[in-house]
Amino acid sequence: MRKKDSLLVRCLLIISLFSCETEIDLELNDNISKLVVVGEITDQNTPPRVTLSQTAAYSSNQPTPKISGAVVKIIDDFGEIISLPESREKGIYIADDSIQGKIGRSYILQIELPSGKIYTSFPEKLNPVAPIDSLAAEFLTDVPEEDAWFVTVYFNDPPVSIDYYRWKIFINGTFMDRAEDLYSTGFESVLNGEPIDLSFLEFPLEEGDQATVQQLSLTEEAQQFLFEVEVQTKATGGPFDAPVAPIIGNIRNKDDPNDFALGYFFASSVTSESITIK
C-alpha cells in the first residue's frame, strides 16, 4: 500500500480478512463447533445478505458445512423487521431486492437455528461515509517486480468526527476478496477535514482494465474487529503455528452470552467510483 504525500502517512492502513462475501474459516479444536456468520446491510440497492456455516474440525479437510433451515431477520431501532429467506444456495439468506439500510438507523441481526438456539447481534449503526472525490490511474516503474498502472482514490475526511472506513476493489467486475486485498482503517481526529489519497499497489492493471473502488463506513467496533483479525492473521500462517484462536465478534446466543458466533454483522454506507485505464 503506497501512502503518497498527504496526511495519510500518519494513519494505519489495516489489511483485513473480512468482507460480506468472504467466508471466515476460523477453525477451533476438534471438540468445539461454532456458528460462523457473515452478514451486512448497506444503504445501496444490494439487498442485505447473511451466510451461515459451522466450523469444521481442525483436523478435517472438508469444507465448513452451511447451515440450512434457519430463520434470519434484521430488526432496526424502530422495530421494523426485515426477513431474509434462504436462497436456492444452501446457507445463504437474502432479503428482498427493494430493501436498503438507512443512514443514522441502527440494526440488529437475529438468527434462529433449526435447533431452536437464537443468536442476536449488538446494534450496528449505519454511519454516513465520505464521498469519493475522484479516482486516478498512474503508471509506476518503482513498484517491486512490476511496472504497471495503479489506482489512487481521493476523498476528504469529514471534520469533527473520527471516521472508520473499509475499501473493496473490483477489477473488470471481479471482487478482489483475498485476505491481502481488503482494507480498513480509522482516521485520527488530526485528519478531520483533510484531503486523503490512497493508492492500491496490490492491484497492477493494464490498459483497458476497469477498476471500481467502493468506500464503506464502519463503526468503531467493526473496525476493531477487523484490526484484531488482521493482527491474528499476521501472527500465524506458518506450517507449525497453532490453530487461530476465535475472535469474538458482535453476535451472541440470546440465552448464553458465553456462546458467541464467529464473524460479524456490518452496517455500512457505500460510495463508489470506477475508472478505465487508457
PDB file of C-alpha atoms in Angstrom:
ATOM      1  CA  MET A   1       0.000   0.000   0.000  1.00  0.00           C
ATOM      2  CA  ARG A   2       1.503   3.316  -1.037  1.00  0.00           C
ATOM      3  CA  LYS A   3       0.814   6.370   1.082  1.00  0.00           C
ATOM      4  CA  LYS A   4       1.592   9.423  -1.032  1.00  0.00           C
ATOM      5  CA  ASP A   5       2.468  12.972   0.044  1.00  0.00           C
ATOM      6  CA  SER A   6      -0.587  13.521   2.199  1.00  0.00           C
ATOM      7  CA  LEU A   7      -1.516  13.367   5.841  1.00  0.00           C
ATOM      8  CA  LEU A   8      -2.384   9.738   5.270  1.00  0.00           C
ATOM      9  CA  VAL A   9       1.165   8.843   6.276  1.00  0.00           C
ATOM     10  CA  ARG A  10       0.071   9.340   9.870  1.00  0.00           C
ATOM     11  CA  CYS A  11      -2.642   6.709   9.594  1.00  0.00           C
ATOM     12  CA  LEU A  12      -2.510   2.971   9.991  1.00  0.00           C
ATOM     13  CA  LEU A  13      -3.916   1.145   6.992  1.00  0.00           C
ATOM     14  CA  ILE A  14      -5.191  -2.242   8.051  1.00  0.00           C
ATOM     15  CA  ILE A  15      -5.346  -5.225   5.755  1.00  0.00           C
ATOM     16  CA  SER A  16      -8.441  -7.048   6.863  1.00  0.00           C
ATOM     17  CA  LEU A  17      -9.602 -10.589   6.321  1.00  0.00           C
ATOM     18  CA  PHE A  18     -13.261  -9.910   6.198  1.00  0.00           C
ATOM     19  CA  SER A  19     -15.892  -8.884   3.689  1.00  0.00           C
ATOM     20  CA  CYS A  20     -19.548  -9.612   3.284  1.00  0.00           C
ATOM     21  CA  GLU A  21     -18.763 -12.104   0.516  1.00  0.00           C
ATOM     22  CA  THR A  22     -15.650 -13.569   2.151  1.00  0.00           C
ATOM     23  CA  GLU A  23     -16.233 -16.556   4.417  1.00  0.00           C
ATOM     24  CA  ILE A  24     -14.247 -16.575   7.645  1.00  0.00           C
ATOM     25  CA  ASP A  25     -12.995 -20.038   8.430  1.00  0.00           C
ATOM     26  CA  LEU A  26     -11.614 -19.735  11.961  1.00  0.00           C
ATOM     27  CA  GLU A  27     -11.076 -23.359  12.906  1.00  0.00           C
ATOM     28  CA  LEU A  28     -11.099 -24.463  16.524  1.00  0.00           C
ATOM     29  CA  ASN A  29     -10.065 -27.742  18.117  1.00  0.00           C
ATOM     30  CA  ASP A  30     -11.822 -30.966  17.237  1.00  0.00           C
ATOM     31  CA  ASN A  31     -14.149 -30.804  20.246  1.00  0.00           C
ATOM     32  CA  ILE A  32     -15.680 -27.401  19.541  1.00  0.00           C
ATOM     33  CA  SER A  33     -18.036 -26.320  16.789  1.00  0.00           C
ATOM     34  CA  LYS A  34     -19.084 -22.705  16.358  1.00  0.00           C
ATOM     35  CA  LEU A  35     -21.654 -20.825  14.328  1.00  0.00           C
ATOM     36  CA  VAL A  36     -19.996 -18.652  11.661  1.00  0.00           C
ATOM     37  CA  VAL A  37     -21.906 -15.576  10.488  1.00  0.00           C
ATOM     38  CA  VAL A  38     -21.040 -13.328   7.548  1.00  0.00           C
ATOM     39  CA  GLY A  39     -23.603 -10.532   7.229  1.00  0.00           C
ATOM     40  CA  GLU A  40     -24.082  -6.978   6.029  1.00  0.00           C
ATOM     41  CA  ILE A  41     -26.718  -4.338   5.389  1.00  0.00           C
ATOM     42  CA  THR A  42     -25.934  -1.214   3.345  1.00  0.00           C
ATOM     43  CA  ASP A  43     -27.730   1.845   2.015  1.00  0.00           C
ATOM     44  CA  GLN A  44     -27.273   0.618  -1.575  1.00  0.00           C
ATOM     45  CA  ASN A  45     -29.549  -1.372  -3.878  1.00  0.00           C
ATOM     46  CA  THR A  46     -27.724  -4.581  -2.962  1.00  0.00           C
ATOM     47  CA  PRO A  47     -30.102  -6.432  -0.602  1.00  0.00           C
ATOM     48  CA  PRO A  48     -28.974  -7.444   2.910  1.00  0.00           C
ATOM     49  CA  ARG A  49     -27.263 -10.819   2.855  1.00  0.00           C
ATOM     50  CA  VAL A  50     -26.222 -13.289   5.566  1.00  0.00           C
ATOM     51  CA  THR A  51     -24.248 -16.518   5.218  1.00  0.00           C
ATOM     52  CA  LEU A  52     -24.423 -19.141   7.977  1.00  0.00           C
ATOM     53  CA  SER A  53     -21.991 -22.011   8.398  1.00  0.00           C
ATOM     54  CA  GLN A  54     -20.371 -24.074  11.091  1.00  0.00           C
ATOM     55  CA  THR A  55     -16.711 -24.560  11.908  1.00  0.00           C
ATOM     56  CA  ALA A  56     -15.166 -27.834  10.841  1.00  0.00           C
ATOM     57  CA  ALA A  57     -12.824 -29.856  12.990  1.00  0.00           C
ATOM     58  CA  TYR A  58      -9.247 -28.598  12.722  1.00  0.00           C
ATOM     59  CA  SER A  59      -8.051 -31.999  11.519  1.00  0.00           C
ATOM     60  CA  SER A  60     -10.762 -32.199   8.869  1.00  0.00           C
ATOM     61  CA  ASN A  61     -10.083 -31.492   5.207  1.00  0.00           C
ATOM     62  CA  GLN A  62     -13.769 -30.982   4.487  1.00  0.00           C
ATOM     63  CA  PRO A  63     -15.225 -27.506   3.816  1.00  0.00           C
ATOM     64  CA  THR A  64     -17.189 -25.854   6.597  1.00  0.00           C
ATOM     65  CA  PRO A  65     -20.812 -27.052   6.401  1.00  0.00           C
ATOM     66  CA  LYS A  66     -23.511 -24.493   5.583  1.00  0.00           C
ATOM     67  CA  ILE A  67     -26.498 -24.151   7.912  1.00  0.00           C
ATOM     68  CA  SER A  68     -29.873 -24.501   6.228  1.00  0.00           C
ATOM     69  CA  GLY A  69     -33.361 -24.007   7.628  1.00  0.00           C
ATOM     70  CA  ALA A  70     -32.615 -21.049   9.914  1.00  0.00           C
ATOM     71  CA  VAL A  71     -34.944 -18.081  10.428  1.00  0.00           C
ATOM     72  CA  VAL A  72     -32.956 -14.889   9.794  1.00  0.00           C
ATOM     73  CA  LYS A  73     -34.187 -11.355  10.500  1.00  0.00           C
ATOM     74  CA  ILE A  74     -32.765  -7.854  10.714  1.00  0.00           C
ATOM     75  CA  ILE A  75     -34.528  -5.513  13.151  1.00  0.00           C
ATOM     76  CA  ASP A  76     -33.996  -1.750  13.146  1.00  0.00           C
ATOM     77  CA  ASP A  77     -34.201   0.657  16.082  1.00  0.00           C
ATOM     78  CA  PHE A  78     -37.829   1.478  15.177  1.00  0.00           C
ATOM     79  CA  GLY A  79     -38.823  -2.182  15.463  1.00  0.00           C
ATOM     80  CA  GLU A  80     -39.190  -2.721  11.710  1.00  0.00           C
ATOM     81  CA  ILE A  81     -38.408  -6.325  10.780  1.00  0.00           C
ATOM     82  CA  ILE A  82     -36.598  -7.334   7.591  1.00  0.00           C
ATOM     83  CA  SER A  83     -36.909 -11.029   6.734  1.00  0.00           C
ATOM     84  CA  LEU A  84     -34.088 -12.815   4.937  1.00  0.00           C
ATOM     85  CA  PRO A  85     -35.413 -16.051   3.421  1.00  0.00           C
ATOM     86  CA  GLU A  86     -32.950 -18.747   2.457  1.00  0.00           C
ATOM     87  CA  SER A  87     -31.904 -18.594  -1.181  1.00  0.00           C
ATOM     88  CA  ARG A  88     -31.557 -21.540  -3.516  1.00  0.00           C
ATOM     89  CA  GLU A  89     -27.974 -21.794  -2.335  1.00  0.00           C
ATOM     90  CA  LYS A  90     -27.847 -23.582   0.998  1.00  0.00           C
ATOM     91  CA  GLY A  91     -26.898 -21.438   3.985  1.00  0.00           C
ATOM     92  CA  ILE A  92     -27.246 -18.077   2.208  1.00  0.00           C
ATOM     93  CA  TYR A  93     -30.101 -15.786   3.305  1.00  0.00           C
ATOM     94  CA  ILE A  94     -31.028 -12.730   1.216  1.00  0.00           C
ATOM     95  CA  ALA A  95     -33.658 -10.028   1.755  1.00  0.00           C
ATOM     96  CA  ASP A  96     -35.935  -8.590  -0.909  1.00  0.00           C
ATOM     97  CA  ASP A  97     -34.200  -6.516  -3.584  1.00  0.00           C
ATOM     98  CA  SER A  98     -36.119  -3.412  -2.528  1.00  0.00           C
ATOM     99  CA  ILE A  99     -34.643  -3.398   0.988  1.00  0.00           C
ATOM    100  CA  GLN A 100     -31.990  -0.795   1.774  1.00  0.00           C
ATOM    101  CA  GLY A 101     -30.461   0.335   5.045  1.00  0.00           C
ATOM    102  CA  LYS A 102     -30.871   3.958   6.105  1.00  0.00           C
ATOM    103  CA  ILE A 103     -28.139   6.257   7.369  1.00  0.00           C
ATOM    104  CA  GLY A 104     -28.481   7.007  11.056  1.00  0.00           C
ATOM    105  CA  ARG A 105     -30.524   3.901  11.858  1.00  0.00           C
ATOM    106  CA  SER A 106     -29.227   1.007  13.966  1.00  0.00           C
ATOM    107  CA  TYR A 107     -29.709  -2.647  13.061  1.00  0.00           C
ATOM    108  CA  ILE A 108     -29.685  -5.957  14.938  1.00  0.00           C
ATOM    109  CA  LEU A 109     -29.291  -9.341  13.277  1.00  0.00           C
ATOM    110  CA  GLN A 110     -31.371 -12.190  14.749  1.00  0.00           C
ATOM    111  CA  ILE A 111     -30.807 -15.833  13.837  1.00  0.00           C
ATOM    112  CA  GLU A 112     -32.919 -18.769  14.992  1.00  0.00           C
ATOM    113  CA  LEU A 113     -31.209 -22.050  14.179  1.00  0.00           C
ATOM    114  CA  PRO A 114     -33.114 -25.278  13.441  1.00  0.00           C
ATOM    115  CA  SER A 115     -32.004 -26.467  16.901  1.00  0.00           C
ATOM    116  CA  GLY A 116     -34.002 -23.625  18.473  1.00  0.00           C
ATOM    117  CA  LYS A 117     -30.969 -21.608  19.578  1.00  0.00           C
ATOM    118  CA  ILE A 118     -31.346 -17.872  18.971  1.00  0.00           C
ATOM    119  CA  TYR A 119     -28.366 -15.617  18.283  1.00  0.00           C
ATOM    120  CA  THR A 120     -28.541 -11.819  18.168  1.00  0.00           C
ATOM    121  CA  SER A 121     -26.014  -9.152  17.299  1.00  0.00           C
ATOM    122  CA  PHE A 122     -25.317  -5.970  19.183  1.00  0.00           C
ATOM    123  CA  PRO A 123     -26.825  -2.899  17.441  1.00  0.00           C
ATOM    124  CA  GLU A 124     -24.770  -1.661  14.495  1.00  0.00           C
ATOM    125  CA  LYS A 125     -25.336   1.941  13.448  1.00  0.00           C
ATOM    126  CA  LEU A 126     -25.262   2.715   9.743  1.00  0.00           C
ATOM    127  CA  ASN A 127     -22.952   5.730   9.647  1.00  0.00           C
ATOM    128  CA  PRO A 128     -22.514   8.017   6.622  1.00  0.00           C
ATOM    129  CA  VAL A 129     -19.378   7.696   4.532  1.00  0.00           C
ATOM    130  CA  ALA A 130     -17.308  10.429   2.903  1.00  0.00           C
ATOM    131  CA  PRO A 131     -17.905  10.554  -0.864  1.00  0.00           C
ATOM    132  CA  ILE A 132     -15.080   9.666  -3.211  1.00  0.00           C
ATOM    133  CA  ASP A 133     -13.897  12.823  -4.961  1.00  0.00           C
ATOM    134  CA  SER A 134     -12.149  11.022  -7.787  1.00  0.00           C
ATOM    135  CA  LEU A 135     -10.040   8.094  -8.930  1.00  0.00           C
ATOM    136  CA  ALA A 136      -6.782   8.444 -10.824  1.00  0.00           C
ATOM    137  CA  ALA A 137      -4.505   5.938 -12.534  1.00  0.00           C
ATOM    138  CA  GLU A 138      -0.728   6.258 -12.634  1.00  0.00           C
ATOM    139  CA  PHE A 139       1.896   4.161 -14.424  1.00  0.00           C
ATOM    140  CA  LEU A 140       4.605   3.266 -11.908  1.00  0.00           C
ATOM    141  CA  THR A 141       8.013   1.752 -12.502  1.00  0.00           C
ATOM    142  CA  ASP A 142       9.257   1.811  -8.917  1.00  0.00           C
ATOM    143  CA  VAL A 143       6.974  -0.934  -7.604  1.00  0.00           C
ATOM    144  CA  PRO A 144       8.966  -4.116  -6.883  1.00  0.00           C
ATOM    145  CA  GLU A 145       8.845  -6.685  -9.677  1.00  0.00           C
ATOM    146  CA  GLU A 146       6.093  -4.972 -11.634  1.00  0.00           C
ATOM    147  CA  ASP A 147       5.720  -1.947 -13.908  1.00  0.00           C
ATOM    148  CA  ALA A 148       2.022  -1.314 -14.285  1.00  0.00           C
ATOM    149  CA  TRP A 149      -0.886   1.056 -13.790  1.00  0.00           C
ATOM    150  CA  PHE A 150      -2.187   1.561 -10.267  1.00  0.00           C
ATOM    151  CA  VAL A 151      -5.291   3.314  -8.965  1.00  0.00           C
ATOM    152  CA  THR A 152      -5.453   6.058  -6.311  1.00  0.00           C
ATOM    153  CA  VAL A 153      -8.645   7.161  -4.545  1.00  0.00           C
ATOM    154  CA  TYR A 154      -9.072  10.786  -3.409  1.00  0.00           C
ATOM    155  CA  PHE A 155     -11.527  11.994  -0.763  1.00  0.00           C
ATOM    156  CA  ASN A 156     -11.864  14.393   2.162  1.00  0.00           C
ATOM    157  CA  ASP A 157     -12.238  13.058   5.678  1.00  0.00           C
ATOM    158  CA  PRO A 158     -15.187  14.931   7.233  1.00  0.00           C
ATOM    159  CA  PRO A 159     -14.473  17.444  10.019  1.00  0.00           C
ATOM    160  CA  VAL A 160     -15.202  16.902  13.732  1.00  0.00           C
ATOM    161  CA  SER A 161     -15.884  13.170  13.912  1.00  0.00           C
ATOM    162  CA  ILE A 162     -13.448  10.249  13.938  1.00  0.00           C
ATOM    163  CA  ASP A 163     -14.373   8.109  10.951  1.00  0.00           C
ATOM    164  CA  TYR A 164     -13.776   4.463  10.160  1.00  0.00           C
ATOM    165  CA  TYR A 165     -13.513   3.149   6.611  1.00  0.00           C
ATOM    166  CA  ARG A 166     -13.296  -0.005   4.581  1.00  0.00           C
ATOM    167  CA  TRP A 167     -12.466  -0.436   0.888  1.00  0.00           C
ATOM    168  CA  LYS A 168     -13.474  -3.078  -1.622  1.00  0.00           C
ATOM    169  CA  ILE A 169     -11.802  -3.356  -5.010  1.00  0.00           C
ATOM    170  CA  PHE A 170     -13.307  -4.798  -8.197  1.00  0.00           C
ATOM    171  CA  ILE A 171     -11.155  -5.442 -11.274  1.00  0.00           C
ATOM    172  CA  ASN A 172     -13.098  -5.927 -14.514  1.00  0.00           C
ATOM    173  CA  GLY A 173     -16.158  -6.713 -12.421  1.00  0.00           C
ATOM    174  CA  THR A 174     -14.438  -9.301 -10.214  1.00  0.00           C
ATOM    175  CA  PHE A 175     -14.326  -8.639  -6.478  1.00  0.00           C
ATOM    176  CA  MET A 176     -10.820  -8.923  -5.050  1.00  0.00           C
ATOM    177  CA  ASP A 177     -11.541 -10.872  -1.882  1.00  0.00           C
ATOM    178  CA  ARG A 178      -8.231 -12.391  -0.824  1.00  0.00           C
ATOM    179  CA  ALA A 179      -7.129 -11.595   2.726  1.00  0.00           C
ATOM    180  CA  GLU A 180      -4.430  -9.228   1.469  1.00  0.00           C
ATOM    181  CA  ASP A 181      -6.863  -7.444  -0.870  1.00  0.00           C
ATOM    182  CA  LEU A 182      -9.251  -5.969   1.719  1.00  0.00           C
ATOM    183  CA  TYR A 183      -8.578  -2.851   3.732  1.00  0.00           C
ATOM    184  CA  SER A 184      -9.965  -0.895   6.659  1.00  0.00           C
ATOM    185  CA  THR A 185      -8.726   1.947   8.839  1.00  0.00           C
ATOM    186  CA  GLY A 186      -9.728   4.594  11.332  1.00  0.00           C
ATOM    187  CA  PHE A 187      -8.570   8.175  10.827  1.00  0.00           C
ATOM    188  CA  GLU A 188      -7.480  10.142  13.851  1.00  0.00           C
ATOM    189  CA  SER A 189      -9.055  13.499  14.629  1.00  0.00           C
ATOM    190  CA  VAL A 190      -5.963  15.335  13.323  1.00  0.00           C
ATOM    191  CA  LEU A 191      -7.099  14.371   9.819  1.00  0.00           C
ATOM    192  CA  ASN A 192     -10.599  15.776  10.128  1.00  0.00           C
ATOM    193  CA  GLY A 193     -11.405  17.827   7.061  1.00  0.00           C
ATOM    194  CA  GLU A 194      -8.113  16.938   5.382  1.00  0.00           C
ATOM    195  CA  PRO A 195      -7.727  15.600   1.822  1.00  0.00           C
ATOM    196  CA  ILE A 196      -6.765  11.929   1.690  1.00  0.00           C
ATOM    197  CA  ASP A 197      -5.203   9.989  -1.166  1.00  0.00           C
ATOM    198  CA  LEU A 198      -4.756   6.255  -1.047  1.00  0.00           C
ATOM    199  CA  SER A 199      -3.014   4.131  -3.692  1.00  0.00           C
ATOM    200  CA  PHE A 200      -3.729   0.425  -4.103  1.00  0.00           C
ATOM    201  CA  LEU A 201      -0.437  -1.168  -5.111  1.00  0.00           C
ATOM    202  CA  GLU A 202      -1.710  -4.721  -4.700  1.00  0.00           C
ATOM    203  CA  PHE A 203      -3.637  -4.386  -7.965  1.00  0.00           C
ATOM    204  CA  PRO A 204      -1.425  -3.966 -11.054  1.00  0.00           C
ATOM    205  CA  LEU A 205      -3.535  -3.002 -14.063  1.00  0.00           C
ATOM    206  CA  GLU A 206      -3.128  -2.988 -17.821  1.00  0.00           C
ATOM    207  CA  GLU A 207      -4.582  -0.702 -20.453  1.00  0.00           C
ATOM    208  CA  GLY A 208      -8.242  -1.482 -20.953  1.00  0.00           C
ATOM    209  CA  ASP A 209      -8.786  -2.746 -17.409  1.00  0.00           C
ATOM    210  CA  GLN A 210     -11.617  -1.260 -15.367  1.00  0.00           C
ATOM    211  CA  ALA A 211     -11.218  -0.734 -11.615  1.00  0.00           C
ATOM    212  CA  THR A 212     -14.066   0.054  -9.205  1.00  0.00           C
ATOM    213  CA  VAL A 213     -13.374   1.230  -5.668  1.00  0.00           C
ATOM    214  CA  GLN A 214     -16.093   1.007  -3.020  1.00  0.00           C
ATOM    215  CA  GLN A 215     -15.635   3.116   0.102  1.00  0.00           C
ATOM    216  CA  LEU A 216     -17.682   1.940   3.101  1.00  0.00           C
ATOM    217  CA  SER A 217     -18.368   3.327   6.562  1.00  0.00           C
ATOM    218  CA  LEU A 218     -17.691   1.261   9.685  1.00  0.00           C
ATOM    219  CA  THR A 219     -18.491   1.590  13.347  1.00  0.00           C
ATOM    220  CA  GLU A 220     -15.566   1.749  15.740  1.00  0.00           C
ATOM    221  CA  GLU A 221     -16.421  -1.752  16.975  1.00  0.00           C
ATOM    222  CA  ALA A 222     -16.485  -3.177  13.450  1.00  0.00           C
ATOM    223  CA  GLN A 223     -13.127  -1.644  12.630  1.00  0.00           C
ATOM    224  CA  GLN A 224     -11.659  -3.030  15.862  1.00  0.00           C
ATOM    225  CA  PHE A 225     -12.890  -6.482  14.884  1.00  0.00           C
ATOM    226  CA  LEU A 226     -11.151  -6.206  11.509  1.00  0.00           C
ATOM    227  CA  PHE A 227      -7.997  -4.979  13.224  1.00  0.00           C
ATOM    228  CA  GLU A 228      -7.951  -7.978  15.575  1.00  0.00           C
ATOM    229  CA  VAL A 229      -8.442 -10.352  12.648  1.00  0.00           C
ATOM    230  CA  GLU A 230      -5.559  -8.680  10.816  1.00  0.00           C
ATOM    231  CA  VAL A 231      -3.241  -8.884  13.825  1.00  0.00           C
ATOM    232  CA  GLN A 232      -4.001 -12.556  14.350  1.00  0.00           C
ATOM    233  CA  THR A 233      -3.582 -13.295  10.652  1.00  0.00           C
ATOM    234  CA  LYS A 234      -0.089 -11.785  10.716  1.00  0.00           C
ATOM    235  CA  ALA A 235       0.789 -13.705  13.870  1.00  0.00           C
ATOM    236  CA  THR A 236       0.027 -17.096  12.294  1.00  0.00           C
ATOM    237  CA  GLY A 237       0.323 -18.768   8.959  1.00  0.00           C
ATOM    238  CA  GLY A 238       3.423 -20.940   9.352  1.00  0.00           C
ATOM    239  CA  PRO A 239       3.200 -24.716   8.966  1.00  0.00           C
ATOM    240  CA  PHE A 240       3.839 -25.250  12.686  1.00  0.00           C
ATOM    241  CA  ASP A 241       1.604 -22.480  14.013  1.00  0.00           C
ATOM    242  CA  ALA A 242      -1.236 -23.405  16.347  1.00  0.00           C
ATOM    243  CA  PRO A 243      -4.780 -23.009  15.028  1.00  0.00           C
ATOM    244  CA  VAL A 244      -6.010 -19.448  15.204  1.00  0.00           C
ATOM    245  CA  ALA A 245      -7.995 -18.537  18.309  1.00  0.00           C
ATOM    246  CA  PRO A 246     -11.588 -17.416  17.853  1.00  0.00           C
ATOM    247  CA  ILE A 247     -12.078 -13.663  17.563  1.00  0.00           C
ATOM    248  CA  ILE A 248     -15.268 -12.605  19.268  1.00  0.00           C
ATOM    249  CA  GLY A 249     -17.489 -10.510  17.016  1.00  0.00           C
ATOM    250  CA  ASN A 250     -20.829  -8.879  17.807  1.00  0.00           C
ATOM    251  CA  ILE A 251     -23.128 -11.929  17.792  1.00  0.00           C
ATOM    252  CA  ARG A 252     -24.117 -13.927  20.899  1.00  0.00           C
ATOM    253  CA  ASN A 253     -26.515 -16.668  21.946  1.00  0.00           C
ATOM    254  CA  LYS A 254     -29.558 -14.889  23.350  1.00  0.00           C
ATOM    255  CA  ASP A 255     -29.699 -17.195  26.378  1.00  0.00           C
ATOM    256  CA  ASP A 256     -25.965 -17.747  26.898  1.00  0.00           C
ATOM    257  CA  PRO A 257     -23.623 -14.757  26.406  1.00  0.00           C
ATOM    258  CA  ASN A 258     -20.626 -17.097  26.641  1.00  0.00           C
ATOM    259  CA  ASP A 259     -21.820 -18.842  23.484  1.00  0.00           C
ATOM    260  CA  PHE A 260     -20.653 -16.475  20.751  1.00  0.00           C
ATOM    261  CA  ALA A 261     -20.662 -16.815  16.990  1.00  0.00           C
ATOM    262  CA  LEU A 262     -17.618 -16.217  14.841  1.00  0.00           C
ATOM    263  CA  GLY A 263     -17.802 -13.408  12.325  1.00  0.00           C
ATOM    264  CA  TYR A 264     -19.538 -10.047  12.315  1.00  0.00           C
ATOM    265  CA  PHE A 265     -22.712  -8.312  11.197  1.00  0.00           C
ATOM    266  CA  PHE A 266     -21.860  -4.998   9.488  1.00  0.00           C
ATOM    267  CA  ALA A 267     -23.946  -1.929   8.661  1.00  0.00           C
ATOM    268  CA  SER A 268     -22.338   0.389   6.107  1.00  0.00           C
ATOM    269  CA  SER A 269     -22.967   3.311   3.842  1.00  0.00           C
ATOM    270  CA  VAL A 270     -21.275   2.874   0.474  1.00  0.00           C
ATOM    271  CA  THR A 271     -19.922   5.190  -2.198  1.00  0.00           C
ATOM    272  CA  SER A 272     -18.098   4.015  -5.296  1.00  0.00           C
ATOM    273  CA  GLU A 273     -16.303   5.217  -8.413  1.00  0.00           C
ATOM    274  CA  SER A 274     -14.886   3.435 -11.465  1.00  0.00           C
ATOM    275  CA  ILE A 275     -12.020   4.169 -13.838  1.00  0.00           C
ATOM    276  CA  THR A 276     -10.878   2.584 -17.080  1.00  0.00           C
ATOM    277  CA  ILE A 277      -7.160   2.512 -17.800  1.00  0.00           C
ATOM    278  CA  LYS A 278      -6.495   4.334 -21.072  1.00  0.00           C
TER     279      LYS A 278
END
